[in-house]
CSV table of C-alpha atoms and ligand atoms in Angstrom, one decimal:
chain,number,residue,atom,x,y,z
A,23,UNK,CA,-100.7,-35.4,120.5
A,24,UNK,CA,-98.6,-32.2,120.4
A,25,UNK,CA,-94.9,-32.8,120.6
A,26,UNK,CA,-92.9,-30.7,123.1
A,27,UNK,CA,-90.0,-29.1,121.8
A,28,UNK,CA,-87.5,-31.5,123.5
A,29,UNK,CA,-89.2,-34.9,122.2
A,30,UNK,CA,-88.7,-33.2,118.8
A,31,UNK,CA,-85.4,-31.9,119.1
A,32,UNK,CA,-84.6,-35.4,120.5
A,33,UNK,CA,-86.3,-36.9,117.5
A,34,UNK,CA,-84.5,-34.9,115.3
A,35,UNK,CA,-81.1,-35.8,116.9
A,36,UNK,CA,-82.1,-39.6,116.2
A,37,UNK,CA,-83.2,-39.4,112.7
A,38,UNK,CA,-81.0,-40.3,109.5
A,39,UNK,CA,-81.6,-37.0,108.3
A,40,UNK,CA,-81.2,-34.8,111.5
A,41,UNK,CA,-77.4,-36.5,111.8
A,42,UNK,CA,-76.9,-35.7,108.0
A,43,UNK,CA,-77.6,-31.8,109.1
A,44,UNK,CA,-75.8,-31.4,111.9
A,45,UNK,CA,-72.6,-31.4,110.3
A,46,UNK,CA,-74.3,-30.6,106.5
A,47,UNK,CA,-73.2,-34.1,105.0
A,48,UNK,CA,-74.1,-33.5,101.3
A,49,UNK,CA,-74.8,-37.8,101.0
A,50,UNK,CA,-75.1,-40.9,102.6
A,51,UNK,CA,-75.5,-43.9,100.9
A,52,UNK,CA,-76.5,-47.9,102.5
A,53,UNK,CA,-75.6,-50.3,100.2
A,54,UNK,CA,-76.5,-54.3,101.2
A,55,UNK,CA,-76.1,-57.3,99.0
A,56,UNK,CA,-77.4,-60.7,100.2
A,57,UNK,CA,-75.4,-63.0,98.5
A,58,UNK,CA,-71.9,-61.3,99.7
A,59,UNK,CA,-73.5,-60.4,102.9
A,60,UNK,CA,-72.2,-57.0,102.5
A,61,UNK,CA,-73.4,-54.3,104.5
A,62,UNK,CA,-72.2,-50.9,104.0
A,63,UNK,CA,-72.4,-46.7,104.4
A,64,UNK,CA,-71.0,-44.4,102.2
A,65,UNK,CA,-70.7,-41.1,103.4
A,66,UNK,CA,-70.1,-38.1,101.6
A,67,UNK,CA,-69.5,-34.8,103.9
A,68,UNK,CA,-68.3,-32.7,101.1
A,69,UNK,CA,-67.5,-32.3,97.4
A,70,UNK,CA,-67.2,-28.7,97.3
A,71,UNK,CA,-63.2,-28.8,96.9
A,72,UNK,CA,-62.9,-32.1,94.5
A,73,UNK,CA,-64.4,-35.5,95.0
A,74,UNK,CA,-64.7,-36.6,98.6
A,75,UNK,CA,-61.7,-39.0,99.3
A,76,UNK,CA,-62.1,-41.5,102.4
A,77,UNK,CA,-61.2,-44.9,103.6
A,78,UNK,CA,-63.0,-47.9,103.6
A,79,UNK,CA,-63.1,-49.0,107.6
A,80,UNK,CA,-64.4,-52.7,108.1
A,81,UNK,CA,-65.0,-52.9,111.6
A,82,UNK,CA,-67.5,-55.2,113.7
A,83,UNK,CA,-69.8,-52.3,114.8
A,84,UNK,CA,-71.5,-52.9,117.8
A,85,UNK,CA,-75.0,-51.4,116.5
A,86,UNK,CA,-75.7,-49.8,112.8
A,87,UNK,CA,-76.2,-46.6,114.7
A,88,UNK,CA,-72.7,-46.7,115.8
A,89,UNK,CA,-71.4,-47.6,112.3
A,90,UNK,CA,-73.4,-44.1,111.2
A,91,UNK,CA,-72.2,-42.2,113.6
A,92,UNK,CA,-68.7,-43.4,113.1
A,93,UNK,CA,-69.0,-42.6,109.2
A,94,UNK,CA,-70.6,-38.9,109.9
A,95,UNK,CA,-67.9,-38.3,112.1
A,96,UNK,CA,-64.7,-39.7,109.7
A,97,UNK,CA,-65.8,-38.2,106.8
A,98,UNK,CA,-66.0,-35.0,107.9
A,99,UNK,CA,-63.2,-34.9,109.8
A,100,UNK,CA,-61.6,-35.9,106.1
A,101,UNK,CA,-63.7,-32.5,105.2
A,102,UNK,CA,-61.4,-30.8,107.0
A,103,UNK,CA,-58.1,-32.5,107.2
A,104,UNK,CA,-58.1,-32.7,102.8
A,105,UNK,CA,-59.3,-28.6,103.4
A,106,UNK,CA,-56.8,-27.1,105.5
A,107,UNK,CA,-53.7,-29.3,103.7
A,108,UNK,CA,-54.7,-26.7,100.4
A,109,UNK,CA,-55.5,-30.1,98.5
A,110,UNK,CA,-58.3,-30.3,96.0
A,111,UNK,CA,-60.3,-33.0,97.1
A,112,UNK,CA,-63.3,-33.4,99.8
A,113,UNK,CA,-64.5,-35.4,102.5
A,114,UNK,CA,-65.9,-38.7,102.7
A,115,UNK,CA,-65.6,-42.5,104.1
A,116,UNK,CA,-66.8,-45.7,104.4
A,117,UNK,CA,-67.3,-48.5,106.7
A,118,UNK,CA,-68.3,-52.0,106.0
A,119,UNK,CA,-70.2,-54.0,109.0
A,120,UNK,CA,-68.5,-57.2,109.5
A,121,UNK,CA,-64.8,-59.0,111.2
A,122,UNK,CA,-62.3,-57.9,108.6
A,123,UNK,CA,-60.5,-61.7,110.4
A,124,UNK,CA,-63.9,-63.7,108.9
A,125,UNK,CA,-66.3,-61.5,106.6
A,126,UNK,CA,-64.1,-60.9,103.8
A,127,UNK,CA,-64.0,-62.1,100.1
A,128,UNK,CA,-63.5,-61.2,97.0
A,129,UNK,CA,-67.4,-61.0,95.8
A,130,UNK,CA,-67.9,-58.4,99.1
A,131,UNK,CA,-65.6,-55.9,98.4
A,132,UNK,CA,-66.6,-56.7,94.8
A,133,UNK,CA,-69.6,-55.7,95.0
A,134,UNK,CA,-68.9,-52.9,97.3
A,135,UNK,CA,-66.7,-51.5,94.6
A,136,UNK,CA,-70.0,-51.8,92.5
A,137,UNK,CA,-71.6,-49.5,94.9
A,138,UNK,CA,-68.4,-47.3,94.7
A,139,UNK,CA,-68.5,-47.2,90.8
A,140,UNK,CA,-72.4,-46.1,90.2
A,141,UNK,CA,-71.6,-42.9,92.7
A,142,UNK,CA,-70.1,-41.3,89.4
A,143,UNK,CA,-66.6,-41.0,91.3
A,144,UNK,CA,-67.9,-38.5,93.8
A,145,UNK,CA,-66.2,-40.7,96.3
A,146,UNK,CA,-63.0,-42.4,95.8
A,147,UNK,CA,-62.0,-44.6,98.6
A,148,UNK,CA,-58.3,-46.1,100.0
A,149,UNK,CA,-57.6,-48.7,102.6
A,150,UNK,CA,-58.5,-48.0,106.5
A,151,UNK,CA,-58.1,-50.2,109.7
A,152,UNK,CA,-59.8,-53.6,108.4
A,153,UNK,CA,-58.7,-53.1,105.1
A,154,UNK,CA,-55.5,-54.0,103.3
A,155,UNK,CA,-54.2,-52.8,99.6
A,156,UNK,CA,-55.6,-57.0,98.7
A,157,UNK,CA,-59.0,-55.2,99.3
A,158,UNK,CA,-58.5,-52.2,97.4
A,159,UNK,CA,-57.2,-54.5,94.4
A,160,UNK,CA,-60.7,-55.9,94.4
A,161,UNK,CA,-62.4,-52.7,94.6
A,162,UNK,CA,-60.6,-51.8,91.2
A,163,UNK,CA,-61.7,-54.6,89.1
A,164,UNK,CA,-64.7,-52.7,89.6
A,165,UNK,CA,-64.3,-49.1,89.4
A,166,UNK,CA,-61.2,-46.6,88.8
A,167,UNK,CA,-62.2,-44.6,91.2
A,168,UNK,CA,-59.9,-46.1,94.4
A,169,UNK,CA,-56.5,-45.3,95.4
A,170,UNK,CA,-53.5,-45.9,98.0
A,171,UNK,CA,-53.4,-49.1,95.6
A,172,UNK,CA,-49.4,-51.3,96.0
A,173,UNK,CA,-46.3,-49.4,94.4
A,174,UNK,CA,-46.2,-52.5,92.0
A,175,UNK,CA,-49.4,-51.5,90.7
A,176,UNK,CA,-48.3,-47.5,89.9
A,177,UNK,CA,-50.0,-46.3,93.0
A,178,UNK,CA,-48.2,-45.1,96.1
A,179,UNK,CA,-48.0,-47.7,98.2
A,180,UNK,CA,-47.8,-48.0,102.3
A,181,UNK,CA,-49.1,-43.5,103.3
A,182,UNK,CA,-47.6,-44.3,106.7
A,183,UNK,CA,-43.4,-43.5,106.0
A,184,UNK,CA,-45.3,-40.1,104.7
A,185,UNK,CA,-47.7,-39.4,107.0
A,186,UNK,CA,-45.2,-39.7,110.2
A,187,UNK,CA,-43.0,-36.9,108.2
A,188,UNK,CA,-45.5,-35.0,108.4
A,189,UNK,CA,-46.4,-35.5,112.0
A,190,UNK,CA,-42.3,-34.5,112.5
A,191,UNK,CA,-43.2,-31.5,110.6
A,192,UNK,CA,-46.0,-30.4,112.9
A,193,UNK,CA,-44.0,-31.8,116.3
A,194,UNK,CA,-41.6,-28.9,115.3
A,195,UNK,CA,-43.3,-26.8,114.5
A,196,UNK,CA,-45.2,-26.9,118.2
A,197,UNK,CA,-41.7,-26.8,119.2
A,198,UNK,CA,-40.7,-23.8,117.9
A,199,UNK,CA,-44.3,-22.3,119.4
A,200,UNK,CA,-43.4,-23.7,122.8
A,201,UNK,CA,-39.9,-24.0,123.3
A,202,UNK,CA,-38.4,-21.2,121.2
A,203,UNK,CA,-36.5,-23.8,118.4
A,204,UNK,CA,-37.8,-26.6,116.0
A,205,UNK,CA,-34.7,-28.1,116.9
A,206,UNK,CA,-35.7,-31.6,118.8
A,207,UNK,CA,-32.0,-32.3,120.6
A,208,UNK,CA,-32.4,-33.3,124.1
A,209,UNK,CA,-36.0,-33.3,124.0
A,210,UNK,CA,-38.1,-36.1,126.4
A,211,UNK,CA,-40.9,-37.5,123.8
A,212,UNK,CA,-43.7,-39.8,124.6
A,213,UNK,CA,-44.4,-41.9,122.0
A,214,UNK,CA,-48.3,-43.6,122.6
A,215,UNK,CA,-48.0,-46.3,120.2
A,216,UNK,CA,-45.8,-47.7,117.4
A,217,UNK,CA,-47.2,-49.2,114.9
A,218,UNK,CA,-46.9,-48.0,111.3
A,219,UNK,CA,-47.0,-44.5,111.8
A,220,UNK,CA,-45.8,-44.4,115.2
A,221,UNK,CA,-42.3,-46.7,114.2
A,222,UNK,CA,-41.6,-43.9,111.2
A,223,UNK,CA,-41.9,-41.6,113.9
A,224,UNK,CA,-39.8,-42.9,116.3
A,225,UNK,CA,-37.3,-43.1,114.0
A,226,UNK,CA,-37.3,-39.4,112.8
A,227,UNK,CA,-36.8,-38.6,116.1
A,228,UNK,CA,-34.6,-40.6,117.1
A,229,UNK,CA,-31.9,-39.3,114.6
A,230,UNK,CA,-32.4,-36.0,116.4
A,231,UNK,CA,-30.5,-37.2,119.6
A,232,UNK,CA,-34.3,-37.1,121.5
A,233,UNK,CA,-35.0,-39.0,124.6
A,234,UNK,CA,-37.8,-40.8,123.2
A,235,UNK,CA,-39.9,-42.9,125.5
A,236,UNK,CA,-42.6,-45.5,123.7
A,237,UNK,CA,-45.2,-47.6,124.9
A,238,UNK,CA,-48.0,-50.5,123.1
A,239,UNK,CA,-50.3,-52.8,123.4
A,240,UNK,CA,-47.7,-55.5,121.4
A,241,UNK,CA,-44.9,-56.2,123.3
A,242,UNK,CA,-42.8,-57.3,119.8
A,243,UNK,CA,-43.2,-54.1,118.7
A,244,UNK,CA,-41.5,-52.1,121.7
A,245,UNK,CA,-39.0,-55.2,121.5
A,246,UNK,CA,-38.4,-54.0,117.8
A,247,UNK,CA,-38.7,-50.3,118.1
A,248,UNK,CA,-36.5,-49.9,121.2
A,249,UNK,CA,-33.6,-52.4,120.3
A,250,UNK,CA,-34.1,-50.3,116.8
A,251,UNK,CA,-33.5,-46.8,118.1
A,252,UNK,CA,-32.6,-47.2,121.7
A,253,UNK,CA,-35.9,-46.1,123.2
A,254,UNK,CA,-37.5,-46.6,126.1
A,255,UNK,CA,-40.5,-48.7,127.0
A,256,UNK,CA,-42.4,-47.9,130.0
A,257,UNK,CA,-46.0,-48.8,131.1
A,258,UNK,CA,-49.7,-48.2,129.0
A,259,UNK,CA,-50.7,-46.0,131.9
A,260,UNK,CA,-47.5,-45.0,132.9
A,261,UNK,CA,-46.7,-43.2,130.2
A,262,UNK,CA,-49.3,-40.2,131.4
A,263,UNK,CA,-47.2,-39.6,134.2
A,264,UNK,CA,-44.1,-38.8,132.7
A,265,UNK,CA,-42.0,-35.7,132.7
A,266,UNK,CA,-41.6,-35.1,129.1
A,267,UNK,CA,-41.4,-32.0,126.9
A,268,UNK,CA,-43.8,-33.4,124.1
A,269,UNK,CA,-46.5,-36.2,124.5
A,270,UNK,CA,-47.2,-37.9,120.6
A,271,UNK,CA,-50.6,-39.6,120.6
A,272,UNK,CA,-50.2,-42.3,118.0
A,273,UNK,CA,-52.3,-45.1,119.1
A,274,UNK,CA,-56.1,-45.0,119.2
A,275,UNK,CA,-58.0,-41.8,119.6
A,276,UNK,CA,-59.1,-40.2,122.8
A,277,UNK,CA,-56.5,-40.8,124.7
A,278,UNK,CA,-56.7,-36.9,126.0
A,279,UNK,CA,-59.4,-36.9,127.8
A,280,UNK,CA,-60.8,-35.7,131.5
A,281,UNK,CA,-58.9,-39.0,132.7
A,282,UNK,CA,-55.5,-37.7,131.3
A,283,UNK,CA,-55.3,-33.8,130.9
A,284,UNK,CA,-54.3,-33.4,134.7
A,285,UNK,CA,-51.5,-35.9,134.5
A,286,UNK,CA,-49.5,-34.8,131.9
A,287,UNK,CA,-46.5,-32.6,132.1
A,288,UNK,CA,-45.8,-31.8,128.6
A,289,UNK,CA,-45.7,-28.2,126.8
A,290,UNK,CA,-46.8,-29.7,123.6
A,291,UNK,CA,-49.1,-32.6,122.2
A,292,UNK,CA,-48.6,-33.8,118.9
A,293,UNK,CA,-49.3,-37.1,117.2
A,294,UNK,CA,-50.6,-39.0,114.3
A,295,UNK,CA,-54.0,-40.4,115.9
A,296,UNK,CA,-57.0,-39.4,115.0
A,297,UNK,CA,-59.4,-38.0,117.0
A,298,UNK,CA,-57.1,-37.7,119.8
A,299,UNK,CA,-59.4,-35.1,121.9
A,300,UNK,CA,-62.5,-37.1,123.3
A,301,UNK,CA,-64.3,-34.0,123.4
A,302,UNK,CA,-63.0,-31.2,121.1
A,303,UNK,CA,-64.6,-28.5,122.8
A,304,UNK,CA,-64.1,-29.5,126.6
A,305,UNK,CA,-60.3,-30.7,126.0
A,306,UNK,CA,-59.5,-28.3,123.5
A,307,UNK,CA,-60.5,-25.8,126.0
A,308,UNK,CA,-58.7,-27.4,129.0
A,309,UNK,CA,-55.3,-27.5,126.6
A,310,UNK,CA,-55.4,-24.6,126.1
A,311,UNK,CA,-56.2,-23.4,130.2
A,312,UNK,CA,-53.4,-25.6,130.7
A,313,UNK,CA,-51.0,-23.7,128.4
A,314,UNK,CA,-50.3,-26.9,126.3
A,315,UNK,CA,-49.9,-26.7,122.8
A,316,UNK,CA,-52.1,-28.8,120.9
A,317,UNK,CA,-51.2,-29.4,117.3
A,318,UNK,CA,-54.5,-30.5,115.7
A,319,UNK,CA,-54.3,-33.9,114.5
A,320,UNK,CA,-56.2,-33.7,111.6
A,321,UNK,CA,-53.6,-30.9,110.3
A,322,UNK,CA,-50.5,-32.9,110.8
A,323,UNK,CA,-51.3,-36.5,110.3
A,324,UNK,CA,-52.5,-35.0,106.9
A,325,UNK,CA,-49.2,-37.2,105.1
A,326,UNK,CA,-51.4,-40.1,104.8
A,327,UNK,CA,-54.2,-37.9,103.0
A,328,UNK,CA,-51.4,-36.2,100.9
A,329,UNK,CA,-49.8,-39.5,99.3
A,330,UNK,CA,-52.8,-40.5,98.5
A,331,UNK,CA,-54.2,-37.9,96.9
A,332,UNK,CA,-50.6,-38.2,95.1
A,333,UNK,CA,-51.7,-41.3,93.4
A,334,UNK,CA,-55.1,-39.0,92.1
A,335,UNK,CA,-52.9,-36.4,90.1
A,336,UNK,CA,-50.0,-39.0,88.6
A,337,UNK,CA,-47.9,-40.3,92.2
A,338,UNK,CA,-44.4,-39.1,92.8
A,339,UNK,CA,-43.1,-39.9,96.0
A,340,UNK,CA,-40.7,-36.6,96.1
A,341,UNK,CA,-43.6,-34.4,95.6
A,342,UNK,CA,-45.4,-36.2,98.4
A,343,UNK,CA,-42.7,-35.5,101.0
A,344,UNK,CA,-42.8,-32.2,99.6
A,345,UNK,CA,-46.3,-31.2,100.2
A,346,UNK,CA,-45.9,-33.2,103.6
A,347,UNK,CA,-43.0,-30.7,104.5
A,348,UNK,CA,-45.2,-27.8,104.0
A,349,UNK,CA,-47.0,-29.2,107.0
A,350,UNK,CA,-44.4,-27.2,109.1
A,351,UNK,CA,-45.5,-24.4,108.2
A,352,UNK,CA,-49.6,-24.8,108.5
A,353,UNK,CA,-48.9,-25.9,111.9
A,354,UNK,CA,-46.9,-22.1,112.9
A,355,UNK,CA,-49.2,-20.7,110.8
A,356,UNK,CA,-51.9,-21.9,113.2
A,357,UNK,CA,-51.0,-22.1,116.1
A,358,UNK,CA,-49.8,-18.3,116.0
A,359,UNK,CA,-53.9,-17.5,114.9
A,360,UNK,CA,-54.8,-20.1,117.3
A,361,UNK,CA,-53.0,-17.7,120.1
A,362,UNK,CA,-54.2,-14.4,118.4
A,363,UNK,CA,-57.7,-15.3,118.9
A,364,UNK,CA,-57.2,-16.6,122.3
A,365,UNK,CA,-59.2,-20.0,121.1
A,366,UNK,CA,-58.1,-23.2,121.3
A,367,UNK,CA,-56.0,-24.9,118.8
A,368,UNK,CA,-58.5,-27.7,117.5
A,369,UNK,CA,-61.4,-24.6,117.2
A,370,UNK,CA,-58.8,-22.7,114.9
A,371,UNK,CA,-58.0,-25.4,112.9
A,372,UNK,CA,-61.6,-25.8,112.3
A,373,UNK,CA,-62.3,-22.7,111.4
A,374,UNK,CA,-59.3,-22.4,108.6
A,375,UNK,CA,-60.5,-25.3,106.9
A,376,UNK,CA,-64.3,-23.7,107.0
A,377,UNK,CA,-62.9,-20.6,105.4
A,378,UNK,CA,-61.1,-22.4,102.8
A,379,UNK,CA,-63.8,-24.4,101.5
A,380,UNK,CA,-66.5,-21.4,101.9
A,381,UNK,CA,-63.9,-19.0,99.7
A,382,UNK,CA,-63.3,-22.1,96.9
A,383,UNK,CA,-67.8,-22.6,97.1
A,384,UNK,CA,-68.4,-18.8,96.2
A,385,UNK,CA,-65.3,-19.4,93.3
A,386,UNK,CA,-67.1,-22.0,91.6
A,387,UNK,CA,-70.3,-20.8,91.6
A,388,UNK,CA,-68.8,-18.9,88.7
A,389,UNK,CA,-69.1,-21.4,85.3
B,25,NAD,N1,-50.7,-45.0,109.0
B,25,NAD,C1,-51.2,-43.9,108.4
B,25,NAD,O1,-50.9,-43.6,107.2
B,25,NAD,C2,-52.2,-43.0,109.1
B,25,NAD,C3,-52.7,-41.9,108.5
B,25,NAD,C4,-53.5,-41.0,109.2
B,25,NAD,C5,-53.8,-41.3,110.5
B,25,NAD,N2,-53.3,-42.4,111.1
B,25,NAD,C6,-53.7,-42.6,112.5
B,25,NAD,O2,-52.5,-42.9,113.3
B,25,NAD,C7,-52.8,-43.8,114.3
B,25,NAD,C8,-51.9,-45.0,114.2
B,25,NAD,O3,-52.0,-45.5,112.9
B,25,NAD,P1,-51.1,-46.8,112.5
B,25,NAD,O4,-51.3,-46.9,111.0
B,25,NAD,O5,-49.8,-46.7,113.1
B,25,NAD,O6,-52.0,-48.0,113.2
B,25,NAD,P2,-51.4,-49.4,113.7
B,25,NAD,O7,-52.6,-50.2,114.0
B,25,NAD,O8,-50.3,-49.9,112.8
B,25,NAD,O9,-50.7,-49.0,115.1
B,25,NAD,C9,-51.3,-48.5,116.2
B,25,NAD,C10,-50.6,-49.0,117.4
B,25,NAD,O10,-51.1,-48.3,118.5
B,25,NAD,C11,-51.2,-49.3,119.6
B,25,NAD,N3,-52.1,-48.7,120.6
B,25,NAD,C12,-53.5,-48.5,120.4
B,25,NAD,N4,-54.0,-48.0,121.5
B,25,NAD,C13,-53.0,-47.8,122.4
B,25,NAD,C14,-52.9,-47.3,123.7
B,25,NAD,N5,-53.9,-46.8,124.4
B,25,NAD,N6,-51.6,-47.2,124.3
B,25,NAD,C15,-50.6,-47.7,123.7
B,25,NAD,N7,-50.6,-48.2,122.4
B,25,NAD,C16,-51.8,-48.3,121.8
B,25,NAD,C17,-51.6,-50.5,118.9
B,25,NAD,O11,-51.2,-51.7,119.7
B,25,NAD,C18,-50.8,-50.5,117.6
B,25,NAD,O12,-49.5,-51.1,117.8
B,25,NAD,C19,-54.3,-44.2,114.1
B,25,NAD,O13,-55.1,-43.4,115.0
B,25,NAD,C20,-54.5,-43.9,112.7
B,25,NAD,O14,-55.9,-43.6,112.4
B,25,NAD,C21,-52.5,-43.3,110.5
């Protein structure tokens, strides 16, 4: 039978292979053990900078297809975020099928850290949701090659007080794009959830006299945060519709979306969550219709990435809020290009990163 050009390119899109050249993902790698039950994909976007550094994500995927598509996606998105934060390392992840509240023991991540140790150290993996710095201490009875390991075992302990610096970086550094000043006084903030990163961040901004409005799925937390720094909790879907100056995504991903956009009032959106744009391309493009300034997640939620990384090169905490700081001025830096170009934010930030790693490919092709 001859195959249309549609059924192919539809094959294509469903093959293991097709995915892996969509996005040029160098490796990916299933590793299953019957006695742990472990079930597992590694995936390596790129090692071009340094070894690809990624979280492990345990997760109760719905479908193996999902749990593929969910790797791809992460590890190239850590591609990018380890690219445009000038660090040496590349992209990867991982994600273990199972409940991290009932699958877990010792003998699973084990043996995961097994599969971990016979990649060479190409990848080098950290904790993710569904996995705690227990996990990771498993992992490295197994192999060296983890990281974001407890503070009492010389590694650098909870990214998240990091990481929300360097979201504060890049909120003023939209600010000074959009309002004229990276000073925060007197601002209206929407804070969309505060859990580790988004409590850090509340309280940065809260020692900047803001008016910072929060809101979460826990209720103990907005108890905590507001009685904390005096702000204020409105409504899950409220907090859309409010007239703010800056809306801070720090929840879940893809929570700007063709649901959203229209609602909001804000000149800038800047957060910690990943993936925050359900569609990149559509909602990047509508930001920017909209006049909104969009600092790319992946840019300034980088703090996490960066103290991590720390641990690789000998951790010191200083030099982690250090290289977090410069996050300031990557976010300027982009968004002025961003503007030049007339493209949206996310697009630019993309294409920095893809410069970066194609100038440091053509370097090391020299032995
Ligand atoms: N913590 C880090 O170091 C780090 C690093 C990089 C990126 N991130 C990203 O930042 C985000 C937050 O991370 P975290 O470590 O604070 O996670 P967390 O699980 O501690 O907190 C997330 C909070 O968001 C709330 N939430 C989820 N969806 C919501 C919604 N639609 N509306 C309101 N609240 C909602 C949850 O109830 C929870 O309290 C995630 O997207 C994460 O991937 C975190």
């Amino acid at each position: 039978m001859v195959k249309t050009k549609e059924v192919k390119q539809q094959q294509q899109d469903l093959s293991v292979f097709g995915q892996l050249a969509e996005h040029n993902h160098e490796k990916v790698v299933f590793c299953h053990d019957q006695d742990t039950g472990l079930k597992a994909i590694i995936a390596v976007h790129s090692t071009v900078l340094g070894p690809a550094l990624g979280g492990t994500r345990m997760w109760g995927y719905a479908s193996e297809a999902e749990a593929l598509e969910d790797v791809l996606r992460l590890s190239r998105g850590m591609t990018y975020k380890a690219a445009i934060s000038g660090l040496n390392i590349g992209g990867g992840k991982a994600v273990i099928i199972g409940d991290a509240a009932k699958d877990k023991s010792e003998a699973l991540f084990r043996k995961f850290g097994r599969f971990i140790k016979n990649l060479n150290g190409c990848f080098v993996t950290a904790e993710d949701i569904g996995t705690t710095s227990k996990d990771m201490e498993y992992i490295r009875m197994e192999t060296e090659h983890v990281a974001g390991m407890p503070e009492t075992m010389g590694g650098g302990g909870d990214p998240s007080p990091v990481m929300a610096y360097g979201t504060y970086m890049g909120i003023k550094a939209a600010a000074k794009k959009a309002f004229g000043t990276d000073s925060l006084e007197g601002k209206k903030i929407a804070v969309q959830g505060v859990g580790n990163a988004g409590a850090f961040l509340v309280e940065l901004l809260a020692k900047e006299n803001t008016k910072v409005f929060i809101t979460d799925i826990y209720a103990d937390r907005l108890r905590d945060v507001s009685s904390k720094y005096g702000a204020q909790v409105v409504g899950m879907d409220e907090i859309y519709d409010l007239d703010v100056d800056i809306f801070s995504p720090c929840g879940l991903g893809g929570t700007i979306n063709d649901k959203t956009i229209n609602r909001l009032k804000c000149r800038v959106i800047a957060g910690s969550a990943n993936n925050q744009l359900r569609d990149e391309t559509v909602h990047g493009q509508a930001l920017l219709e909209r006049g909104i300034y969009y600092a790319p997640d992946f840019l300034i939620n980088a703090g996490g990435l960066i103290n991590v990384y720390a641990e690789l090169v000998g951790y010191n905490r200083e030099r982690a809020y250090a290289q977090a700081e410069r996050i300031y001025g990557y976010t300027l830096d982009l968004l002025q290009k961003a503007e030049e170009e007339g493209i949206p934010t996310q697009q630019a930030a993309i294409r920095m990163a893809e410069k970066r790693i194609a100038e440091i490919s053509k370097l090391k092709s020299t032995y």
